């Protein structure tokens, strides 16, 4: 049987494009702090900075009013954000001490929960593992939360620029001095059209990289500065749908087992989002072994299972989307997340606790810590790596790292398959992480060989199940057809590799046509799975990609 090792077909990171030493253009916008990415991490950072500046000004000190800019690649805030989500409100209460949970646009409190082990025709309820308890938490749409946080940031004086993807870091020596956005209005051959817009340079005393999962800039900065981690980062792909449902769901549901093969790590979730909506998704570790595994298609099959079907029948799919999740945990954290003029926060660093599938409150908390370290450094007028390393200390002493340390090997144990992994993870939970506590090594996802197998045919019915093109339509993606491809295909994309990519990508960007690979770049919804296992993702024209409203 032949195998594919994805890493052999990948291009290296285009470091010369990401790290730019040429001086900022004459028209560069000057700021104190530029934040890349308006997710929960970036917006929490911006809001906390304004709070600190106000507090200090009221006591007559401080660096004065700060010029803070947030650059976001989506055309409008929230359109590129996707989560589950069950939210731990802890970081919200710290960021907004005057607000109650009812003032925050959560959908509803978690009223009950259940975990099932699934086979093809049955679902057996199992005891909820302690890491998956969600009492006191809330279900929510991250798009709605981001829009709300954006309004609060703007009210506090932050300059939000949606539709401005950042393509590069502007550097001088070892210091980051700001960012450069992508150009817009290029044709397929990268020639300027009548709508051409030049890249914008934004200089800053501190650049905060809050770009989320599998970030281009964070990868570039780490490679350039040789910032290592004990294990490489690994990822999962989550494909999600929001449904209008005729049958209300009362509890937060998680499942293990089918439709995943035994040698893949992952599970599904179904969350109530008010009386007549549910969020439903499937998350699969990208170290799976079967080249024809297709997360989108597995989710479609899963919806026909008796556990899910009754909630969907007679209902309507409102939205579809997909995104990767950093899953490496504690051992994949970079040895530092700060440098000269730069701080990295949220998913860009990998602050996700996998057993509980939580990242939102860690992202926000890390954003607040970054704001505190940046503010202290601005006050001192010293933005050096030494001064900004205060951020690393804040994170290391916080519950973010404590939580991730406790579950440090749980995801890694599953590289041996579901049953061995489940057994080990159970013992780790009982012992508070002490059993199997030494670091388990994990190769990067692209190094895991894939068996080439024949895909099982699946025909969507157009009611409960959908093909990839219909799904992309439901993501709201209306990227113009004439955009140049932002995906860098590597060498030797054989017919087998093309077939593999067509299964990796949930949005039908890659197609095998005869023995060739066809790339339908406008379909891309920026989930970043391709960057982990296939062609490299780079930033493209602002406003391209999905237009999520309720993900
Ligand atoms: C399927 C799924 C289910 C999940 N479930 C849960 C859950 O139930 N509970 C929970 O707490 N967490 C959950 N998570 C994790 C959680 O969503 C993340 O940890 C969290 O959103 C990270 O926040 P962030 O701000 O770091 O990144 P993001 O939310 O990804 O925000 C990053 C922002 O940066 C922007 N950006 C990226 N690159 C650029 C660029 N070059 N230029 C400009 N802008 C850029 C993006 O468009 C985005 O708006 C889930 C994640 C997934 C995918
Ligand atoms: S091409 Fe786009 S949508 Fe497809 S896997 Fe890659 S990032 Fe995701």
PDB file of N, CA and C and ligand atoms in Angstrom, residues 35-43 71-74 77-88 134 138 142 146 161 164-168 182 209-213 215-217 236-240 254 269 271 281-283 322-326 345-349 351-352 356-364 366 526 528 537-540, ligand 1:
ATOM      1  N   UNK A  35      -2.328  45.956  16.743  1.00  0.00           N
ATOM      2  CA  UNK A  35      -2.746  44.593  17.088  1.00  0.00           C
ATOM      3  C   UNK A  35      -3.215  43.917  15.806  1.00  0.00           C
ATOM      4  N   UNK A  36      -2.662  42.756  15.490  1.00  0.00           N
ATOM      5  CA  UNK A  36      -3.068  42.036  14.276  1.00  0.00           C
ATOM      6  C   UNK A  36      -4.096  40.982  14.665  1.00  0.00           C
ATOM      7  N   UNK A  37      -5.344  41.205  14.240  1.00  0.00           N
ATOM      8  CA  UNK A  37      -6.397  40.221  14.504  1.00  0.00           C
ATOM      9  C   UNK A  37      -7.392  40.706  15.538  1.00  0.00           C
ATOM     10  N   UNK A  38      -8.667  40.835  15.098  1.00  0.00           N
ATOM     11  CA  UNK A  38      -9.735  41.251  16.020  1.00  0.00           C
ATOM     12  C   UNK A  38     -10.521  40.036  16.476  1.00  0.00           C
ATOM     13  N   UNK A  39      -9.840  39.107  17.115  1.00  0.00           N
ATOM     14  CA  UNK A  39     -10.514  38.003  17.799  1.00  0.00           C
ATOM     15  C   UNK A  39     -10.612  38.355  19.274  1.00  0.00           C
ATOM     16  N   UNK A  40     -11.039  37.415  20.114  1.00  0.00           N
ATOM     17  CA  UNK A  40     -11.122  37.715  21.552  1.00  0.00           C
ATOM     18  C   UNK A  40      -9.778  38.133  22.144  1.00  0.00           C
ATOM     19  N   UNK A  41      -8.666  37.565  21.667  1.00  0.00           N
ATOM     20  CA  UNK A  41      -7.352  37.912  22.228  1.00  0.00           C
ATOM     21  C   UNK A  41      -6.994  39.357  21.891  1.00  0.00           C
ATOM     22  N   UNK A  42      -7.092  39.704  20.603  1.00  0.00           N
ATOM     23  CA  UNK A  42      -6.686  41.040  20.164  1.00  0.00           C
ATOM     24  C   UNK A  42      -7.583  42.126  20.748  1.00  0.00           C
ATOM     25  N   UNK A  43      -8.888  41.876  20.781  1.00  0.00           N
ATOM     26  CA  UNK A  43      -9.808  42.903  21.288  1.00  0.00           C
ATOM     27  C   UNK A  43      -9.680  43.063  22.795  1.00  0.00           C
ATOM     28  N   UNK A  71      -5.896  45.670  13.281  1.00  0.00           N
ATOM     29  CA  UNK A  71      -6.086  45.346  11.866  1.00  0.00           C
ATOM     30  C   UNK A  71      -6.683  43.950  11.750  1.00  0.00           C
ATOM     31  N   UNK A  72      -7.761  43.825  11.001  1.00  0.00           N
ATOM     32  CA  UNK A  72      -8.474  42.544  10.879  1.00  0.00           C
ATOM     33  C   UNK A  72      -8.654  42.230   9.398  1.00  0.00           C
ATOM     34  N   UNK A  73      -8.423  40.984   9.028  1.00  0.00           N
ATOM     35  CA  UNK A  73      -8.511  40.640   7.593  1.00  0.00           C
ATOM     36  C   UNK A  73      -9.951  40.521   7.105  1.00  0.00           C
ATOM     37  N   UNK A  74     -10.885  40.163   7.968  1.00  0.00           N
ATOM     38  CA  UNK A  74     -12.292  40.019   7.544  1.00  0.00           C
ATOM     39  C   UNK A  74     -12.854  41.373   7.133  1.00  0.00           C
ATOM     40  N   UNK A  77     -16.078  42.985  11.379  1.00  0.00           N
ATOM     41  CA  UNK A  77     -15.684  42.253  12.587  1.00  0.00           C
ATOM     42  C   UNK A  77     -16.532  41.004  12.815  1.00  0.00           C
ATOM     43  N   UNK A  78     -15.901  39.911  13.166  1.00  0.00           N
ATOM     44  CA  UNK A  78     -16.591  38.656  13.476  1.00  0.00           C
ATOM     45  C   UNK A  78     -16.734  37.725  12.291  1.00  0.00           C
ATOM     46  N   UNK A  79     -16.549  38.237  11.074  1.00  0.00           N
ATOM     47  CA  UNK A  79     -16.844  37.407   9.893  1.00  0.00           C
ATOM     48  C   UNK A  79     -15.859  36.252   9.689  1.00  0.00           C
ATOM     49  N   UNK A  80     -14.682  36.340  10.311  1.00  0.00           N
ATOM     50  CA  UNK A  80     -13.715  35.235  10.174  1.00  0.00           C
ATOM     51  C   UNK A  80     -13.534  34.477  11.496  1.00  0.00           C
ATOM     52  N   UNK A  81     -14.442  34.675  12.437  1.00  0.00           N
ATOM     53  CA  UNK A  81     -14.289  33.994  13.729  1.00  0.00           C
ATOM     54  C   UNK A  81     -15.230  32.818  13.817  1.00  0.00           C
ATOM     55  N   UNK A  82     -14.708  31.717  14.317  1.00  0.00           N
ATOM     56  CA  UNK A  82     -15.512  30.503  14.440  1.00  0.00           C
ATOM     57  C   UNK A  82     -15.053  29.774  15.695  1.00  0.00           C
ATOM     58  N   UNK A  83     -16.029  29.356  16.491  1.00  0.00           N
ATOM     59  CA  UNK A  83     -15.689  28.602  17.694  1.00  0.00           C
ATOM     60  C   UNK A  83     -16.809  27.611  17.947  1.00  0.00           C
ATOM     61  N   UNK A  84     -16.874  26.981  19.166  1.00  0.00           N
ATOM     62  CA  UNK A  84     -17.939  26.001  19.449  1.00  0.00           C
ATOM     63  C   UNK A  84     -19.299  26.642  19.622  1.00  0.00           C
ATOM     64  N   UNK A  85     -19.593  27.387  20.679  1.00  0.00           N
ATOM     65  CA  UNK A  85     -18.695  27.585  21.796  1.00  0.00           C
ATOM     66  C   UNK A  85     -19.422  27.520  23.127  1.00  0.00           C
ATOM     67  N   UNK A  86     -18.778  26.775  24.042  1.00  0.00           N
ATOM     68  CA  UNK A  86     -19.134  26.901  25.447  1.00  0.00           C
ATOM     69  C   UNK A  86     -18.049  27.768  26.075  1.00  0.00           C
ATOM     70  N   UNK A  87     -18.476  28.850  26.729  1.00  0.00           N
ATOM     71  CA  UNK A  87     -17.514  29.851  27.184  1.00  0.00           C
ATOM     72  C   UNK A  87     -17.431  29.867  28.713  1.00  0.00           C
ATOM     73  N   UNK A  88     -16.201  29.811  29.205  1.00  0.00           N
ATOM     74  CA  UNK A  88     -15.935  30.074  30.619  1.00  0.00           C
ATOM     75  C   UNK A  88     -15.879  31.601  30.767  1.00  0.00           C
ATOM     76  N   UNK A 134     -19.113  21.605  32.398  1.00  0.00           N
ATOM     77  CA  UNK A 134     -19.334  22.971  31.915  1.00  0.00           C
ATOM     78  C   UNK A 134     -20.348  23.752  32.754  1.00  0.00           C
ATOM     79  N   UNK A 138     -21.420  29.282  29.583  1.00  0.00           N
ATOM     80  CA  UNK A 138     -22.490  29.755  28.682  1.00  0.00           C
ATOM     81  C   UNK A 138     -22.210  29.310  27.251  1.00  0.00           C
ATOM     82  N   UNK A 142     -19.133  33.092  18.778  1.00  0.00           N
ATOM     83  CA  UNK A 142     -17.939  33.948  18.885  1.00  0.00           C
ATOM     84  C   UNK A 142     -18.067  35.154  17.945  1.00  0.00           C
ATOM     85  N   UNK A 146     -17.440  38.831  19.295  1.00  0.00           N
ATOM     86  CA  UNK A 146     -16.416  39.687  18.691  1.00  0.00           C
ATOM     87  C   UNK A 146     -17.028  41.024  18.246  1.00  0.00           C
ATOM     88  N   UNK A 161      -9.647  48.603  12.067  1.00  0.00           N
ATOM     89  CA  UNK A 161      -9.581  48.603  10.605  1.00  0.00           C
ATOM     90  C   UNK A 161      -9.929  47.210  10.110  1.00  0.00           C
ATOM     91  N   UNK A 164      -8.289  44.691   6.477  1.00  0.00           N
ATOM     92  CA  UNK A 164      -6.853  44.983   6.343  1.00  0.00           C
ATOM     93  C   UNK A 164      -6.002  43.792   6.792  1.00  0.00           C
ATOM     94  N   UNK A 165      -5.835  42.800   5.918  1.00  0.00           N
ATOM     95  CA  UNK A 165      -5.000  41.653   6.288  1.00  0.00           C
ATOM     96  C   UNK A 165      -3.525  42.055   6.342  1.00  0.00           C
ATOM     97  N   UNK A 166      -2.838  41.569   7.328  1.00  0.00           N
ATOM     98  CA  UNK A 166      -1.409  41.864   7.440  1.00  0.00           C
ATOM     99  C   UNK A 166      -0.624  40.762   6.743  1.00  0.00           C
ATOM    100  N   UNK A 167       0.300  41.167   5.877  1.00  0.00           N
ATOM    101  CA  UNK A 167       1.093  40.199   5.109  1.00  0.00           C
ATOM    102  C   UNK A 167       2.498  40.047   5.673  1.00  0.00           C
ATOM    103  N   UNK A 168       2.989  41.082   6.392  1.00  0.00           N
ATOM    104  CA  UNK A 168       4.401  41.051   6.789  1.00  0.00           C
ATOM    105  C   UNK A 168       4.651  41.851   8.058  1.00  0.00           C
ATOM    106  N   UNK A 182      -1.686  43.615   2.965  1.00  0.00           N
ATOM    107  CA  UNK A 182      -1.665  43.106   1.591  1.00  0.00           C
ATOM    108  C   UNK A 182      -2.135  44.206   0.634  1.00  0.00           C
ATOM    109  N   UNK A 209       0.685  40.263  18.083  1.00  0.00           N
ATOM    110  CA  UNK A 209       0.223  39.303  17.072  1.00  0.00           C
ATOM    111  C   UNK A 209      -0.882  38.462  17.701  1.00  0.00           C
ATOM    112  N   UNK A 210      -2.114  38.717  17.236  1.00  0.00           N
ATOM    113  CA  UNK A 210      -3.302  38.050  17.799  1.00  0.00           C
ATOM    114  C   UNK A 210      -4.074  37.419  16.649  1.00  0.00           C
ATOM    115  N   UNK A 211      -3.329  36.790  15.722  1.00  0.00           N
ATOM    116  CA  UNK A 211      -3.909  36.355  14.448  1.00  0.00           C
ATOM    117  C   UNK A 211      -4.561  34.982  14.518  1.00  0.00           C
ATOM    118  N   UNK A 212      -4.580  34.359  15.698  1.00  0.00           N
ATOM    119  CA  UNK A 212      -5.292  33.089  15.821  1.00  0.00           C
ATOM    120  C   UNK A 212      -4.475  31.906  15.333  1.00  0.00           C
ATOM    121  N   UNK A 213      -5.209  30.820  15.089  1.00  0.00           N
ATOM    122  CA  UNK A 213      -4.601  29.518  14.811  1.00  0.00           C
ATOM    123  C   UNK A 213      -3.705  29.519  13.568  1.00  0.00           C
ATOM    124  N   UNK A 215      -0.907  30.852  12.670  1.00  0.00           N
ATOM    125  CA  UNK A 215      -0.678  32.202  12.159  1.00  0.00           C
ATOM    126  C   UNK A 215       0.555  32.278  11.276  1.00  0.00           C
ATOM    127  N   UNK A 216       0.403  33.057  10.219  1.00  0.00           N
ATOM    128  CA  UNK A 216       1.499  33.272   9.275  1.00  0.00           C
ATOM    129  C   UNK A 216       2.628  34.067   9.940  1.00  0.00           C
ATOM    130  N   UNK A 217       2.241  35.152  10.646  1.00  0.00           N
ATOM    131  CA  UNK A 217       3.251  36.045  11.218  1.00  0.00           C
ATOM    132  C   UNK A 217       3.936  35.392  12.404  1.00  0.00           C
ATOM    133  N   UNK A 236      -6.033  20.418  15.032  1.00  0.00           N
ATOM    134  CA  UNK A 236      -7.226  19.666  14.639  1.00  0.00           C
ATOM    135  C   UNK A 236      -8.009  20.554  13.683  1.00  0.00           C
ATOM    136  N   UNK A 237      -8.837  19.931  12.863  1.00  0.00           N
ATOM    137  CA  UNK A 237      -9.756  20.708  12.023  1.00  0.00           C
ATOM    138  C   UNK A 237     -11.166  20.522  12.563  1.00  0.00           C
ATOM    139  N   UNK A 238     -11.856  21.629  12.802  1.00  0.00           N
ATOM    140  CA  UNK A 238     -13.256  21.579  13.228  1.00  0.00           C
ATOM    141  C   UNK A 238     -14.139  22.061  12.097  1.00  0.00           C
ATOM    142  N   UNK A 239     -15.147  21.265  11.727  1.00  0.00           N
ATOM    143  CA  UNK A 239     -16.137  21.715  10.742  1.00  0.00           C
ATOM    144  C   UNK A 239     -17.446  21.874  11.499  1.00  0.00           C
ATOM    145  N   UNK A 240     -18.125  22.991  11.279  1.00  0.00           N
ATOM    146  CA  UNK A 240     -19.271  23.334  12.123  1.00  0.00           C
ATOM    147  C   UNK A 240     -20.455  23.823  11.294  1.00  0.00           C
ATOM    148  N   UNK A 254     -21.430  16.092  23.934  1.00  0.00           N
ATOM    149  CA  UNK A 254     -20.155  15.751  23.285  1.00  0.00           C
ATOM    150  C   UNK A 254     -20.174  14.270  22.958  1.00  0.00           C
ATOM    151  N   UNK A 269     -19.498  17.885  18.826  1.00  0.00           N
ATOM    152  CA  UNK A 269     -20.221  18.678  19.827  1.00  0.00           C
ATOM    153  C   UNK A 269     -21.551  19.131  19.256  1.00  0.00           C
ATOM    154  N   UNK A 271     -24.430  22.018  20.652  1.00  0.00           N
ATOM    155  CA  UNK A 271     -24.714  22.968  21.732  1.00  0.00           C
ATOM    156  C   UNK A 271     -26.041  23.692  21.468  1.00  0.00           C
ATOM    157  N   UNK A 281     -20.853  20.321  15.456  1.00  0.00           N
ATOM    158  CA  UNK A 281     -19.565  20.264  14.762  1.00  0.00           C
ATOM    159  C   UNK A 281     -18.791  18.999  15.050  1.00  0.00           C
ATOM    160  N   UNK A 282     -17.778  18.776  14.221  1.00  0.00           N
ATOM    161  CA  UNK A 282     -16.900  17.617  14.372  1.00  0.00           C
ATOM    162  C   UNK A 282     -15.456  18.120  14.306  1.00  0.00           C
ATOM    163  N   UNK A 283     -14.656  17.675  15.281  1.00  0.00           N
ATOM    164  CA  UNK A 283     -13.268  18.116  15.382  1.00  0.00           C
ATOM    165  C   UNK A 283     -12.371  16.887  15.236  1.00  0.00           C
ATOM    166  N   UNK A 322     -15.505  26.302   8.959  1.00  0.00           N
ATOM    167  CA  UNK A 322     -14.463  25.389   9.444  1.00  0.00           C
ATOM    168  C   UNK A 322     -13.257  26.195   9.906  1.00  0.00           C
ATOM    169  N   UNK A 323     -12.529  25.602  10.832  1.00  0.00           N
ATOM    170  CA  UNK A 323     -11.327  26.262  11.348  1.00  0.00           C
ATOM    171  C   UNK A 323     -10.442  25.255  12.068  1.00  0.00           C
ATOM    172  N   UNK A 324      -9.151  25.510  12.076  1.00  0.00           N
ATOM    173  CA  UNK A 324      -8.258  24.634  12.840  1.00  0.00           C
ATOM    174  C   UNK A 324      -8.155  25.106  14.291  1.00  0.00           C
ATOM    175  N   UNK A 325      -7.679  24.201  15.137  1.00  0.00           N
ATOM    176  CA  UNK A 325      -7.482  24.480  16.564  1.00  0.00           C
ATOM    177  C   UNK A 325      -6.074  23.997  16.921  1.00  0.00           C
ATOM    178  N   UNK A 326      -5.272  24.836  17.588  1.00  0.00           N
ATOM    179  CA  UNK A 326      -3.971  24.332  18.031  1.00  0.00           C
ATOM    180  C   UNK A 326      -4.166  23.356  19.188  1.00  0.00           C
ATOM    181  N   UNK A 345      -0.215  36.467  21.378  1.00  0.00           N
ATOM    182  CA  UNK A 345      -1.299  36.121  22.308  1.00  0.00           C
ATOM    183  C   UNK A 345      -2.276  35.117  21.671  1.00  0.00           C
ATOM    184  N   UNK A 346      -3.069  34.459  22.540  1.00  0.00           N
ATOM    185  CA  UNK A 346      -4.183  33.623  22.085  1.00  0.00           C
ATOM    186  C   UNK A 346      -3.765  32.391  21.306  1.00  0.00           C
ATOM    187  N   UNK A 347      -4.596  32.011  20.341  1.00  0.00           N
ATOM    188  CA  UNK A 347      -4.335  30.815  19.532  1.00  0.00           C
ATOM    189  C   UNK A 347      -3.031  30.921  18.736  1.00  0.00           C
ATOM    190  N   UNK A 348      -2.569  32.142  18.482  1.00  0.00           N
ATOM    191  CA  UNK A 348      -1.311  32.310  17.757  1.00  0.00           C
ATOM    192  C   UNK A 348      -0.167  31.659  18.537  1.00  0.00           C
ATOM    193  N   UNK A 349      -0.344  31.556  19.851  1.00  0.00           N
ATOM    194  CA  UNK A 349       0.653  30.901  20.699  1.00  0.00           C
ATOM    195  C   UNK A 349       0.261  29.444  20.938  1.00  0.00           C
ATOM    196  N   UNK A 351      -2.692  28.765  23.173  1.00  0.00           N
ATOM    197  CA  UNK A 351      -3.301  28.707  24.508  1.00  0.00           C
ATOM    198  C   UNK A 351      -4.687  28.053  24.436  1.00  0.00           C
ATOM    199  N   UNK A 352      -4.702  26.745  24.236  1.00  0.00           N
ATOM    200  CA  UNK A 352      -5.966  26.003  24.180  1.00  0.00           C
ATOM    201  C   UNK A 352      -5.827  24.775  25.079  1.00  0.00           C
ATOM    202  N   UNK A 356     -10.846  20.064  27.541  1.00  0.00           N
ATOM    203  CA  UNK A 356     -12.090  20.796  27.794  1.00  0.00           C
ATOM    204  C   UNK A 356     -12.537  21.579  26.557  1.00  0.00           C
ATOM    205  N   UNK A 357     -11.770  21.536  25.470  1.00  0.00           N
ATOM    206  CA  UNK A 357     -12.037  22.312  24.252  1.00  0.00           C
ATOM    207  C   UNK A 357     -12.317  23.780  24.595  1.00  0.00           C
ATOM    208  N   UNK A 358     -11.352  24.400  25.274  1.00  0.00           N
ATOM    209  CA  UNK A 358     -11.520  25.805  25.664  1.00  0.00           C
ATOM    210  C   UNK A 358     -10.298  26.619  25.224  1.00  0.00           C
ATOM    211  N   UNK A 359     -10.597  27.765  24.627  1.00  0.00           N
ATOM    212  CA  UNK A 359      -9.503  28.652  24.255  1.00  0.00           C
ATOM    213  C   UNK A 359      -9.889  30.117  24.406  1.00  0.00           C
ATOM    214  N   UNK A 360     -11.204  30.397  24.430  1.00  0.00           N
ATOM    215  CA  UNK A 360     -11.636  31.799  24.373  1.00  0.00           C
ATOM    216  C   UNK A 360     -11.156  32.576  25.601  1.00  0.00           C
ATOM    217  N   UNK A 361     -11.374  32.009  26.803  1.00  0.00           N
ATOM    218  CA  UNK A 361     -10.983  32.791  27.990  1.00  0.00           C
ATOM    219  C   UNK A 361      -9.469  32.865  28.134  1.00  0.00           C
ATOM    220  N   UNK A 362      -8.744  31.849  27.629  1.00  0.00           N
ATOM    221  CA  UNK A 362      -7.276  31.934  27.668  1.00  0.00           C
ATOM    222  C   UNK A 362      -6.798  33.006  26.685  1.00  0.00           C
ATOM    223  N   UNK A 363      -7.449  33.059  25.516  1.00  0.00           N
ATOM    224  CA  UNK A 363      -7.079  34.070  24.516  1.00  0.00           C
ATOM    225  C   UNK A 363      -7.267  35.470  25.105  1.00  0.00           C
ATOM    226  N   UNK A 364      -8.430  35.686  25.726  1.00  0.00           N
ATOM    227  CA  UNK A 364      -8.707  37.013  26.300  1.00  0.00           C
ATOM    228  C   UNK A 364      -7.738  37.341  27.431  1.00  0.00           C
ATOM    229  N   UNK A 366      -4.736  36.180  27.938  1.00  0.00           N
ATOM    230  CA  UNK A 366      -3.375  36.453  27.442  1.00  0.00           C
ATOM    231  C   UNK A 366      -3.334  37.843  26.806  1.00  0.00           C
ATOM    232  N   UNK A 526     -10.190  30.157   4.855  1.00  0.00           N
ATOM    233  CA  UNK A 526      -9.129  30.474   5.834  1.00  0.00           C
ATOM    234  C   UNK A 526      -9.129  29.557   7.057  1.00  0.00           C
ATOM    235  N   UNK A 528      -7.103  27.150   7.511  1.00  0.00           N
ATOM    236  CA  UNK A 528      -5.656  26.929   7.693  1.00  0.00           C
ATOM    237  C   UNK A 528      -5.239  25.458   7.706  1.00  0.00           C
ATOM    238  N   UNK A 537      -0.677  28.718   3.146  1.00  0.00           N
ATOM    239  CA  UNK A 537      -1.660  29.789   3.107  1.00  0.00           C
ATOM    240  C   UNK A 537      -0.928  31.111   3.270  1.00  0.00           C
ATOM    241  N   UNK A 538      -1.257  32.123   2.466  1.00  0.00           N
ATOM    242  CA  UNK A 538      -0.725  33.469   2.709  1.00  0.00           C
ATOM    243  C   UNK A 538      -1.908  34.442   2.754  1.00  0.00           C
ATOM    244  N   UNK A 539      -1.645  35.645   3.255  1.00  0.00           N
ATOM    245  CA  UNK A 539      -2.737  36.621   3.386  1.00  0.00           C
ATOM    246  C   UNK A 539      -3.110  37.159   2.006  1.00  0.00           C
ATOM    247  N   UNK A 540      -4.395  37.360   1.786  1.00  0.00           N
ATOM    248  CA  UNK A 540      -4.865  37.858   0.475  1.00  0.00           C
ATOM    249  C   UNK A 540      -5.674  39.141   0.690  1.00  0.00           C
TER     250      UNK A 540
HETATM  251  C1  LIG B   1     -14.533  24.139  16.080  1.00  0.00           C
HETATM  252  C2  LIG B   1     -14.010  24.875  17.270  1.00  0.00           C
HETATM  253  C3  LIG B   1     -14.649  24.752  18.489  1.00  0.00           C
HETATM  254  C4  LIG B   1     -14.169  25.446  19.598  1.00  0.00           C
HETATM  255  N1  LIG B   1     -14.876  25.392  20.757  1.00  0.00           N
HETATM  256  C5  LIG B   1     -14.524  26.166  21.795  1.00  0.00           C
HETATM  257  C6  LIG B   1     -15.349  26.261  22.943  1.00  0.00           C
HETATM  258  O1  LIG B   1     -16.406  25.619  23.002  1.00  0.00           O
HETATM  259  N2  LIG B   1     -14.941  27.051  23.961  1.00  0.00           N
HETATM  260  C7  LIG B   1     -13.776  27.774  23.913  1.00  0.00           C
HETATM  261  O2  LIG B   1     -13.454  28.476  24.874  1.00  0.00           O
HETATM  262  N3  LIG B   1     -12.965  27.709  22.826  1.00  0.00           N
HETATM  263  C8  LIG B   1     -13.318  26.938  21.773  1.00  0.00           C
HETATM  264  N4  LIG B   1     -12.542  26.919  20.642  1.00  0.00           N
HETATM  265  C9  LIG B   1     -11.261  27.653  20.631  1.00  0.00           C
HETATM  266  C10 LIG B   1     -11.459  29.177  20.514  1.00  0.00           C
HETATM  267  O3  LIG B   1     -12.373  29.460  19.491  1.00  0.00           O
HETATM  268  C11 LIG B   1     -10.124  29.867  20.243  1.00  0.00           C
HETATM  269  O4  LIG B   1      -9.189  29.451  21.204  1.00  0.00           O
HETATM  270  C12 LIG B   1     -10.256  31.389  20.276  1.00  0.00           C
HETATM  271  O5  LIG B   1     -11.185  31.837  19.329  1.00  0.00           O
HETATM  272  C13 LIG B   1      -8.899  32.029  20.029  1.00  0.00           C
HETATM  273  O6  LIG B   1      -9.029  33.413  19.987  1.00  0.00           O
HETATM  274  P1  LIG B   1      -7.935  34.315  19.233  1.00  0.00           P
HETATM  275  O7  LIG B   1      -8.365  35.715  19.401  1.00  0.00           O
HETATM  276  O8  LIG B   1      -6.580  33.908  19.668  1.00  0.00           O
HETATM  277  O9  LIG B   1      -8.039  33.856  17.705  1.00  0.00           O
HETATM  278  P2  LIG B   1      -9.244  34.011  16.671  1.00  0.00           P
HETATM  279  O10 LIG B   1     -10.540  33.953  17.349  1.00  0.00           O
HETATM  280  O11 LIG B   1      -8.977  33.036  15.598  1.00  0.00           O
HETATM  281  O12 LIG B   1      -9.037  35.477  16.092  1.00  0.00           O
HETATM  282  C14 LIG B   1      -7.946  35.794  15.266  1.00  0.00           C
HETATM  283  C15 LIG B   1      -8.347  36.932  14.357  1.00  0.00           C
HETATM  284  O13 LIG B   1      -7.211  37.338  13.605  1.00  0.00           O
HETATM  285  C16 LIG B   1      -7.598  37.545  12.260  1.00  0.00           C
HETATM  286  N5  LIG B   1      -6.405  37.376  11.421  1.00  0.00           N
HETATM  287  C17 LIG B   1      -5.723  36.241  11.174  1.00  0.00           C
HETATM  288  N6  LIG B   1      -4.670  36.486  10.379  1.00  0.00           N
HETATM  289  C18 LIG B   1      -4.681  37.804  10.113  1.00  0.00           C
HETATM  290  C19 LIG B   1      -3.849  38.654   9.355  1.00  0.00           C
HETATM  291  N7  LIG B   1      -2.785  38.195   8.720  1.00  0.00           N
HETATM  292  N8  LIG B   1      -4.164  39.975   9.278  1.00  0.00           N
HETATM  293  C20 LIG B   1      -5.257  40.468   9.948  1.00  0.00           C
HETATM  294  N9  LIG B   1      -6.091  39.696  10.677  1.00  0.00           N
HETATM  295  C21 LIG B   1      -5.791  38.382  10.771  1.00  0.00           C
HETATM  296  C22 LIG B   1      -8.658  36.501  12.025  1.00  0.00           C
HETATM  297  O14 LIG B   1      -9.467  36.813  10.913  1.00  0.00           O
HETATM  298  C23 LIG B   1      -9.412  36.531  13.343  1.00  0.00           C
HETATM  299  O15 LIG B   1     -10.438  37.487  13.347  1.00  0.00           O
HETATM  300  C24 LIG B   1     -12.993  26.242  19.503  1.00  0.00           C
HETATM  301  C25 LIG B   1     -12.343  26.382  18.264  1.00  0.00           C
HETATM  302  C26 LIG B   1     -12.864  25.714  17.153  1.00  0.00           C
HETATM  303  C27 LIG B   1     -12.195  25.913  15.820  1.00  0.00           C
END
